[in-house]
CSV table of C-alpha atoms in Angstrom, one decimal:
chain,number,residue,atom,x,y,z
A,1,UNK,CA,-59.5,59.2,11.4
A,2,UNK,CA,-57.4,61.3,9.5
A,3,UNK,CA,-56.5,60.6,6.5
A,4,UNK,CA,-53.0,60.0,4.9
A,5,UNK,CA,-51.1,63.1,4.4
A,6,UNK,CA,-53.9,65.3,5.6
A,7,UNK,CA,-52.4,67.2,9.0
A,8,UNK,CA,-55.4,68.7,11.4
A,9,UNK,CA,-54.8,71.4,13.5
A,10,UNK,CA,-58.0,71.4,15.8
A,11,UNK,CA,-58.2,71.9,20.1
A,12,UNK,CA,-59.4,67.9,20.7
A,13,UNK,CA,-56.6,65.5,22.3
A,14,UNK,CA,-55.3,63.5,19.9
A,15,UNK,CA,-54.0,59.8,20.1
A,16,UNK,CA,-52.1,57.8,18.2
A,17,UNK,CA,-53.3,54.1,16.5
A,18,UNK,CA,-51.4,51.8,16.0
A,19,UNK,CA,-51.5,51.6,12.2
A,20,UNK,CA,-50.0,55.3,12.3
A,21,UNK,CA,-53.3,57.5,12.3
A,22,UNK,CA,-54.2,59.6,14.6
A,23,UNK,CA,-58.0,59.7,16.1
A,24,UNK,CA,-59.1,63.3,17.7
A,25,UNK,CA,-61.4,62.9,20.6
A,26,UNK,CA,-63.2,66.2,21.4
A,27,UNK,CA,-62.7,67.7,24.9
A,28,UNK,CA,-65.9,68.6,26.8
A,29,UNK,CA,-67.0,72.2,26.6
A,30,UNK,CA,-70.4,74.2,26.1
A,31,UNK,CA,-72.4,73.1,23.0
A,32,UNK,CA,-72.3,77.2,21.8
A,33,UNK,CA,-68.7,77.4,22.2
A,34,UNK,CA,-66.2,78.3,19.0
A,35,UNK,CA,-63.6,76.6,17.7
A,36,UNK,CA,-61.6,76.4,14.7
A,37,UNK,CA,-60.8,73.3,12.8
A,38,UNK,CA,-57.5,73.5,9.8
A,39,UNK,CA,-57.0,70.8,7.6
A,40,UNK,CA,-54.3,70.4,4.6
A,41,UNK,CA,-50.9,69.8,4.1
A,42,UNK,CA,-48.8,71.7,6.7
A,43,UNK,CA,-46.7,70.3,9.7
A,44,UNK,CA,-47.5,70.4,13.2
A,45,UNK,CA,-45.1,71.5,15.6
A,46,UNK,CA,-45.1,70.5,19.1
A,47,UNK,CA,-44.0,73.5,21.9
A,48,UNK,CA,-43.1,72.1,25.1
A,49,UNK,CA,-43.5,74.6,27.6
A,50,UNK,CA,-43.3,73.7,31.6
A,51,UNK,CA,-46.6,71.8,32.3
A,52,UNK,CA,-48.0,72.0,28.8
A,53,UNK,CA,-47.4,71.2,25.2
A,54,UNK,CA,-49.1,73.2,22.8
A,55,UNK,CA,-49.3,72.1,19.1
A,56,UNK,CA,-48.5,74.9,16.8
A,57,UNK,CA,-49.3,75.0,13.2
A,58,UNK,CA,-48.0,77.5,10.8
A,59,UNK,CA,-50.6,78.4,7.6
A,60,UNK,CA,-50.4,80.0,4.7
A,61,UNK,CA,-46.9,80.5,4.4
A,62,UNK,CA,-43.6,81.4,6.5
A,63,UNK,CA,-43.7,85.1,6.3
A,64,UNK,CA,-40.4,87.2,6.6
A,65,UNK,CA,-39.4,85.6,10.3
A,66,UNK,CA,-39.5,82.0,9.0
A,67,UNK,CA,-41.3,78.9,10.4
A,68,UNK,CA,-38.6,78.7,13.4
A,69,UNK,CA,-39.1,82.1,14.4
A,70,UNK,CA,-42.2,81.5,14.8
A,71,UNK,CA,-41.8,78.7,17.3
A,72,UNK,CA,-39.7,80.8,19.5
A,73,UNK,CA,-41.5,83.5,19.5
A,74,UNK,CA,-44.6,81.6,20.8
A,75,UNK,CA,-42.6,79.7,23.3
A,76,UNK,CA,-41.1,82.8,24.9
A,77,UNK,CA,-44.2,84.0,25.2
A,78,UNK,CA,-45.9,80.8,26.5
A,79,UNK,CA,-42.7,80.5,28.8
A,80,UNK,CA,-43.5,83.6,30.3
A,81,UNK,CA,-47.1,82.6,31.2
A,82,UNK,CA,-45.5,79.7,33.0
A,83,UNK,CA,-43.6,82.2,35.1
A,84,UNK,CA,-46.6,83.0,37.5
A,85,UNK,CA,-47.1,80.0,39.0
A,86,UNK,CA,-44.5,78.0,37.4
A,87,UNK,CA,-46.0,75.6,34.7
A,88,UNK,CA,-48.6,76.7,32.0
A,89,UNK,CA,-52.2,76.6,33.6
A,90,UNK,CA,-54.0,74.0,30.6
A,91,UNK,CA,-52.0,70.7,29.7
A,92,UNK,CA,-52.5,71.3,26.3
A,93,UNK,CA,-53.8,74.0,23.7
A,94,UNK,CA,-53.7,74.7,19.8
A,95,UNK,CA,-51.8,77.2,18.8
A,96,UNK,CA,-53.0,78.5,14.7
A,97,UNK,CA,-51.0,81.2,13.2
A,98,UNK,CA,-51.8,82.5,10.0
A,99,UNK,CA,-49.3,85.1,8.1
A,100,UNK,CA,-51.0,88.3,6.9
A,101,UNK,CA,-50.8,90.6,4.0
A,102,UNK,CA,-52.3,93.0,6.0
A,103,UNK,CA,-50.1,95.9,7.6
A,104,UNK,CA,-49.6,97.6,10.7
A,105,UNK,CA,-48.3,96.0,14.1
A,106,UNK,CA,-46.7,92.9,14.3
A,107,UNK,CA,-49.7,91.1,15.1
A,108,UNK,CA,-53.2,93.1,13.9
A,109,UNK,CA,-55.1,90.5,15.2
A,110,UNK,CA,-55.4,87.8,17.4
A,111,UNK,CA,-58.4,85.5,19.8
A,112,UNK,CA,-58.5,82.7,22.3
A,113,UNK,CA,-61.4,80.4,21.5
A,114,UNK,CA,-63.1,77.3,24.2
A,115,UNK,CA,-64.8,75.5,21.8
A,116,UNK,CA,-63.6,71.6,22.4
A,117,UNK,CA,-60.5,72.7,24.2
A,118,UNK,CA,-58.5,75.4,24.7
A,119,UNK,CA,-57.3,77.3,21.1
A,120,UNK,CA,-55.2,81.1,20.7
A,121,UNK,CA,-55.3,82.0,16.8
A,122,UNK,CA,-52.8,84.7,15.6
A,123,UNK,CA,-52.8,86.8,12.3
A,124,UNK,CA,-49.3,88.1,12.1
A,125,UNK,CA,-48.3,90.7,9.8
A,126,UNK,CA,-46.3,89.2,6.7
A,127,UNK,CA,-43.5,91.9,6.8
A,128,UNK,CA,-42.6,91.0,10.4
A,129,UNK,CA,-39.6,90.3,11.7
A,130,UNK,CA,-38.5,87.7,14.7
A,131,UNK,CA,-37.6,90.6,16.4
A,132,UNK,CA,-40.8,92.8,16.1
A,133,UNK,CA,-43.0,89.9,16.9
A,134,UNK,CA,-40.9,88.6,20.1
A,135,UNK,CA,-40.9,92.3,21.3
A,136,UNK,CA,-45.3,92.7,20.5
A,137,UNK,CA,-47.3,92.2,23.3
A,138,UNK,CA,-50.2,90.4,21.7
A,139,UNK,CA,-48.8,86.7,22.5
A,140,UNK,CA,-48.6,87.2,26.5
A,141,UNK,CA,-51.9,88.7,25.8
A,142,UNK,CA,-53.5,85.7,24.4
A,143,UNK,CA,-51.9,82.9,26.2
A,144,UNK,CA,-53.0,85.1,29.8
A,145,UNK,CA,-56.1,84.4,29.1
A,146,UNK,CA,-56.0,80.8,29.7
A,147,UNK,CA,-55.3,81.5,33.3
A,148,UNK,CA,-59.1,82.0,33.7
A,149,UNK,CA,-61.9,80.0,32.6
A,150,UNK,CA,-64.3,81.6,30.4
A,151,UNK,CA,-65.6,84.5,31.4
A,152,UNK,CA,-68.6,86.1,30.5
A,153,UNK,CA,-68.8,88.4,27.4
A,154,UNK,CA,-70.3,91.3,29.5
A,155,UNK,CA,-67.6,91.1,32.2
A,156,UNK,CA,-65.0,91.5,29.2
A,157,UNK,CA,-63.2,93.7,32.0
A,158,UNK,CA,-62.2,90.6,34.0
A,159,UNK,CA,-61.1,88.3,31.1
A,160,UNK,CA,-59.8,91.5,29.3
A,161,UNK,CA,-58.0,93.3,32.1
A,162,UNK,CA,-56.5,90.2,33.9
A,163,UNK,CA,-54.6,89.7,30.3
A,164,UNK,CA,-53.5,93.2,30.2
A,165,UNK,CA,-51.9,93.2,33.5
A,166,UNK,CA,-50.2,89.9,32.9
A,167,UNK,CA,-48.8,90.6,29.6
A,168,UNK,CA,-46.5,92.8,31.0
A,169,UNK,CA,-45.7,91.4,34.7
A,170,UNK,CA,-45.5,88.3,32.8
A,171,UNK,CA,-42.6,89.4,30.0
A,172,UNK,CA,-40.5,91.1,33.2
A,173,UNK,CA,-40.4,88.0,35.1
A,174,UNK,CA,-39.4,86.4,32.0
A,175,UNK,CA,-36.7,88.8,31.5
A,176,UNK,CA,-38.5,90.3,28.3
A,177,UNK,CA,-38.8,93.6,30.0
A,178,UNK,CA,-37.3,95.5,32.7
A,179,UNK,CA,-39.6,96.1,36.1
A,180,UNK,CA,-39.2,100.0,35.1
A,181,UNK,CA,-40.1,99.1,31.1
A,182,UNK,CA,-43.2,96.9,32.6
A,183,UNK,CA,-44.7,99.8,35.1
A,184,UNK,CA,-44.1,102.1,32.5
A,185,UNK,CA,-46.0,100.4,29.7
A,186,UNK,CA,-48.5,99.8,32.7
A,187,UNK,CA,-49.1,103.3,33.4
A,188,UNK,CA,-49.1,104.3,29.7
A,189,UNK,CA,-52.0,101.9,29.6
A,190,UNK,CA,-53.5,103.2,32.4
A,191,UNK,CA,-53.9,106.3,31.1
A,192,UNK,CA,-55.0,105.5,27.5
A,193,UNK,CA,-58.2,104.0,30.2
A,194,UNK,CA,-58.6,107.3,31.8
A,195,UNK,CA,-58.4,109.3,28.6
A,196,UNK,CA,-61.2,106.5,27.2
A,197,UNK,CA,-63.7,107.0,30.3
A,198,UNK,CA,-66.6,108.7,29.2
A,199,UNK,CA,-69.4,110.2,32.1
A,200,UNK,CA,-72.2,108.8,32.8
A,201,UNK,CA,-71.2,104.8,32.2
A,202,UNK,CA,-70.3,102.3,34.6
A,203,UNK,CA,-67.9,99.2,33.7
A,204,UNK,CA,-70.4,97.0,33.2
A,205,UNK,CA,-72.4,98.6,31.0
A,206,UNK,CA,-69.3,99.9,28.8
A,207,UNK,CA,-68.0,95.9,28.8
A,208,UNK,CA,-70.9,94.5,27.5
A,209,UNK,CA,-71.4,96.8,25.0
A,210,UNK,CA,-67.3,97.2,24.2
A,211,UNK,CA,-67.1,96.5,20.4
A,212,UNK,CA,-70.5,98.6,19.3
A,213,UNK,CA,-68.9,101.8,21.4
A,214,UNK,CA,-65.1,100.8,20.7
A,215,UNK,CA,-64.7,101.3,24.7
A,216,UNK,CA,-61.5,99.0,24.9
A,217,UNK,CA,-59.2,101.4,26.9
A,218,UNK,CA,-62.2,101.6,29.2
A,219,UNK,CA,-62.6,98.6,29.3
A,220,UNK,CA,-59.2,96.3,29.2
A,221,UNK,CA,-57.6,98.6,31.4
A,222,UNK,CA,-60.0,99.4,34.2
A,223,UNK,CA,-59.7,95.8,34.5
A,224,UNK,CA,-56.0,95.8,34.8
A,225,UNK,CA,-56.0,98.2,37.6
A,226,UNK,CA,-58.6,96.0,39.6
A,227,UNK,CA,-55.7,93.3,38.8
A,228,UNK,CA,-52.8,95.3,40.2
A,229,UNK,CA,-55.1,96.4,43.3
A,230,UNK,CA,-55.9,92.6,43.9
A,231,UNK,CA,-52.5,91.7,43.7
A,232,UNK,CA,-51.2,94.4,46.2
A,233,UNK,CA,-53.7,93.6,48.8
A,234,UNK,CA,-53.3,90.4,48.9
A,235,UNK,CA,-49.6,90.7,49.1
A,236,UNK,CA,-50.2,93.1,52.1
A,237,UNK,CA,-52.6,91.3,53.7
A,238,UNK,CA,-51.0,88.0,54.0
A,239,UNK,CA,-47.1,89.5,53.6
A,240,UNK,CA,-46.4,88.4,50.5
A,241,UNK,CA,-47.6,85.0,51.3
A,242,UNK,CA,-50.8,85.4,48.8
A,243,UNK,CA,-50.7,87.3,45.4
A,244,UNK,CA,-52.8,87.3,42.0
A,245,UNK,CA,-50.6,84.3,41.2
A,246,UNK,CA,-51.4,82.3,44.2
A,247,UNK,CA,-54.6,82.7,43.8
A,248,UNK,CA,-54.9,81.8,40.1
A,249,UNK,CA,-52.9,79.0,41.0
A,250,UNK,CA,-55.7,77.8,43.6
A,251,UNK,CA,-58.0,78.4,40.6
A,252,UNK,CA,-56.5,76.2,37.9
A,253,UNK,CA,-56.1,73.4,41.1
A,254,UNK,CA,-60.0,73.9,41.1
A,255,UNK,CA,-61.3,74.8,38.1
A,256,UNK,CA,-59.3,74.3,35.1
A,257,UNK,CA,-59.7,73.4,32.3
A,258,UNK,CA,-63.5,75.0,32.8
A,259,UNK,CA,-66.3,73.6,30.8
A,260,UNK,CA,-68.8,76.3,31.7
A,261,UNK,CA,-69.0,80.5,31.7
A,262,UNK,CA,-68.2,82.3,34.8
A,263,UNK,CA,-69.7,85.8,35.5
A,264,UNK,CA,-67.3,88.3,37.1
A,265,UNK,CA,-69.1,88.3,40.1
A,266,UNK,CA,-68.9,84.2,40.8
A,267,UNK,CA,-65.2,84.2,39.6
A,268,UNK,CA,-64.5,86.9,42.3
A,269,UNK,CA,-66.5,85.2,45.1
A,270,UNK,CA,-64.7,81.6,44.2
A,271,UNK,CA,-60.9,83.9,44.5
A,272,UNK,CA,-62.2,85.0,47.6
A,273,UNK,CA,-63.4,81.6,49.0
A,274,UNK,CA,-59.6,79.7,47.6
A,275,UNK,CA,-57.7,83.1,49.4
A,276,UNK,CA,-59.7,83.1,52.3
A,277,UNK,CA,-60.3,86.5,51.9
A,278,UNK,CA,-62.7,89.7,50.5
A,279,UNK,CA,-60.2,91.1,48.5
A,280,UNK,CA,-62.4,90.3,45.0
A,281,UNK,CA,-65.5,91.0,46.8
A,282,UNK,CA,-64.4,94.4,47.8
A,283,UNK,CA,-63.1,95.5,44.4
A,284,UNK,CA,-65.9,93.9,42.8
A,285,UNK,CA,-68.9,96.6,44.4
A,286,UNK,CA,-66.4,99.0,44.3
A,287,UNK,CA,-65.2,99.3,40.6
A,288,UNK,CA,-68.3,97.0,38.9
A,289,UNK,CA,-70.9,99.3,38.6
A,290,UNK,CA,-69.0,102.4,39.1
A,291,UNK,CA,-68.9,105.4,36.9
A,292,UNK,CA,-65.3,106.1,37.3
A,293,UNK,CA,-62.0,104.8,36.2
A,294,UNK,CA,-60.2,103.5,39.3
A,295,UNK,CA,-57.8,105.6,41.1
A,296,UNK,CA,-54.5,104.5,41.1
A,297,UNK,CA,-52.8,107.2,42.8
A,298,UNK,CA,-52.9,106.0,46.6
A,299,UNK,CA,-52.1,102.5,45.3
A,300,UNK,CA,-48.5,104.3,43.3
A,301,UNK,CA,-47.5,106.2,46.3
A,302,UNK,CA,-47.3,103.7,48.2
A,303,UNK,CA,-46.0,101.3,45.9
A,304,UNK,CA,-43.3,104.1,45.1
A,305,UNK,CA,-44.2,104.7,41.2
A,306,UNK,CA,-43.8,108.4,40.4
A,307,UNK,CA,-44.8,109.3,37.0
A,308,UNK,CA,-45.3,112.6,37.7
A,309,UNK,CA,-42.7,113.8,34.9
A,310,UNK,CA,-43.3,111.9,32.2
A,311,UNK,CA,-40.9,109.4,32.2
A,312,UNK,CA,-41.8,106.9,35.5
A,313,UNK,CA,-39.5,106.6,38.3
A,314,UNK,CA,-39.3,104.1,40.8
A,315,UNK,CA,-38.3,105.0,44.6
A,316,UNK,CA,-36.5,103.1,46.8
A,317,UNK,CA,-38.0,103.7,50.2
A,318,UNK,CA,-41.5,103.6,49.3
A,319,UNK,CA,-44.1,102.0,51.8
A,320,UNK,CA,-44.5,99.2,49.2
A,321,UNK,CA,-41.4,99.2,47.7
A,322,UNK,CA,-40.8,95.0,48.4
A,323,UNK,CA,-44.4,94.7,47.3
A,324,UNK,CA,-43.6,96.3,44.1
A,325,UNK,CA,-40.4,94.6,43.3
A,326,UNK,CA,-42.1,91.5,44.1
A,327,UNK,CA,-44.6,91.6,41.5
A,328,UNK,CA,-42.2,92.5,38.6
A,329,UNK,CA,-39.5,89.7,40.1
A,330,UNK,CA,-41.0,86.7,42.2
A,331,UNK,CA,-39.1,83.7,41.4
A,332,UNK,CA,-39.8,81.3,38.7
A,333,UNK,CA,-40.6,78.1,40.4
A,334,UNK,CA,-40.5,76.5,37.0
A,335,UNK,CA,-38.5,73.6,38.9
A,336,UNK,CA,-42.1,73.1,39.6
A,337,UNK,CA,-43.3,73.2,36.0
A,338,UNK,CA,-44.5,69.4,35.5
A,339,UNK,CA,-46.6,69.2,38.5
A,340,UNK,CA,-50.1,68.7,38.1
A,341,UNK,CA,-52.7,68.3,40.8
């Protein structure tokens, strides 16, 4: 029971007696899993987002954007999420955010824990304004990665890369980016991934050892290009019909919430089994264990992306060119957004 005047902020389901406290039931979820707990005198805010409400509480002070800021910026951000398949792919999740003293970008840090339910915990920068942490990428980040179960530490690729590429397709359908802003911040990535390969180390061995060698370009966006090449194969093999989000769709039907840790290579042979086809399987032995950052450039020809002199440019009569403009624009569906299967 909580007791009165005490507020939790904490990833169980919570229910209401009838005396006015509130009991927390834990959700199910691997004994080993993190979580984090808050307790003290703060308010809970509730974000509705299509399919979801996620329970937001604001520590340690207000910072320069203010408490409502705050709220919108994490609801923009969820909202976009909800944009791929048209609702939010957990019912629920807390949401901690914890104002900083510490400086640098908008948001130096930030994690998505499983532990009891789903949980994203952001450090923002004190200093920041509304603006600077609505126009930071870390929140589509974050809240991507609860489009996946939990994913093996040594497949960080996977669970890191899939975030990556949905952060930005994510903010253009939302109308946070332009399609030309969100290939260009793709390809900038991109190469931040080629510039971080180092000889003589295949993904999987730079993913599970990613924080002692600070291989995170490698790593996060090696991943992302295995996203983008999933997405544009599907798309071609089924004419637009299938696409990443389809398929992550049939995955929360399935799968979600998840109560156990998926290696990359079962995650890929269940996206394969939902899609009917080998798209995953065929990325998976040919990027996994390979030495080599993926290469791109067959896939942006066709797909009409010339960044060739410096600043991208999109072409209009590309081979792929409805493929492309598909993935930065597919409609909303959030009409859909309460549906539940």
């Amino acid at each position: 029971l909580t007791p009165a005047g005490v507020s939790v902020s904490a990833p169980w389901q919570t229910v209401e007696r009838s005396s006015g406290r509130s009991v927390h039931l834990v959700g199910r979820s691997a004994a080993w899993w993190p979580a984090r707990v808050a307790f003290g005198d703060f308010e809970i805010d509730t974000i509705e987002v299509p399919g979801a409400r996620l329970r937001l509480a604001l520590l340690g002070g207000d910072g320069r954007a203010g408490r409502d800021a705050v709220r919108r910026w994490i609801s923009e951000a969820a909202t976009a999420v909800s944009t791929l398949y048209g609702r939010f792919p957990l019912e629920s999740a807390q949401i901690l955010v914890l104002p900083s003293s510490q400086s640098g970008s908008p948001v130096p840090w930030a994690q998505v824990l499983r532990g009891g339910g789903a949980s994203a915990h952001f450090f923002i920068n004190a200093r920041a304004s509304e603006a600077e942490l609505r126009g930071d990428w870390t929140a589509a980040h974050e809240l991507s990665h609860m489009l996946l179960p939990y994913v093996d530490r040594d497949d960080a690729w996977l669970s890191e890369g899939f975030a990556s590429y949905h952060q930005n397709v994510l903010r253009a359908r939302a109308g946070m980016l332009s399609p030309a802003d969100a290939w260009q911040k793709l390809d900038a990535g991109f190469q931040r991934g080629i510039r971080g390969t180092v000889e003589n180390r295949s993904l999987s061995e730079v993913s599970s050892s990613m924080g002692r060698n600070r291989a995170y370009m490698r790593v996060y966006w090696s991943g992302a290009t295995i996203a983008l090449m999933a997405d544009v194969r599907l798309r071609q093999q089924t004419d637009n019909r299938q696409s990443l989000g389809t398929a992550l769709e049939a995955l929360e039907t399935c799968c979600l919430p998840g109560t156990r840790t998926w290696s990359a290579r079962e995650l890929f042979a269940k996206l394969d089994e939902l899609t009917g086809t080998q798209v995953f399987r065929d990325l998976y032995a040919a990027h996994a264990h390979s030495e080599d950052f993926p290469d791109l450039r067959a896939v942006f020809r066709d797909l009409g992306i010339d960044a060739s002199r410096g600043r991208l440019r999109l072409e209009a009569d590309a081979p792929l060119a409805r493929i492309r403009d598909a993935i930065m624009n597919e409609p909303h569906r959030l009409a859909m957004g309460n549906t539940r299967h």
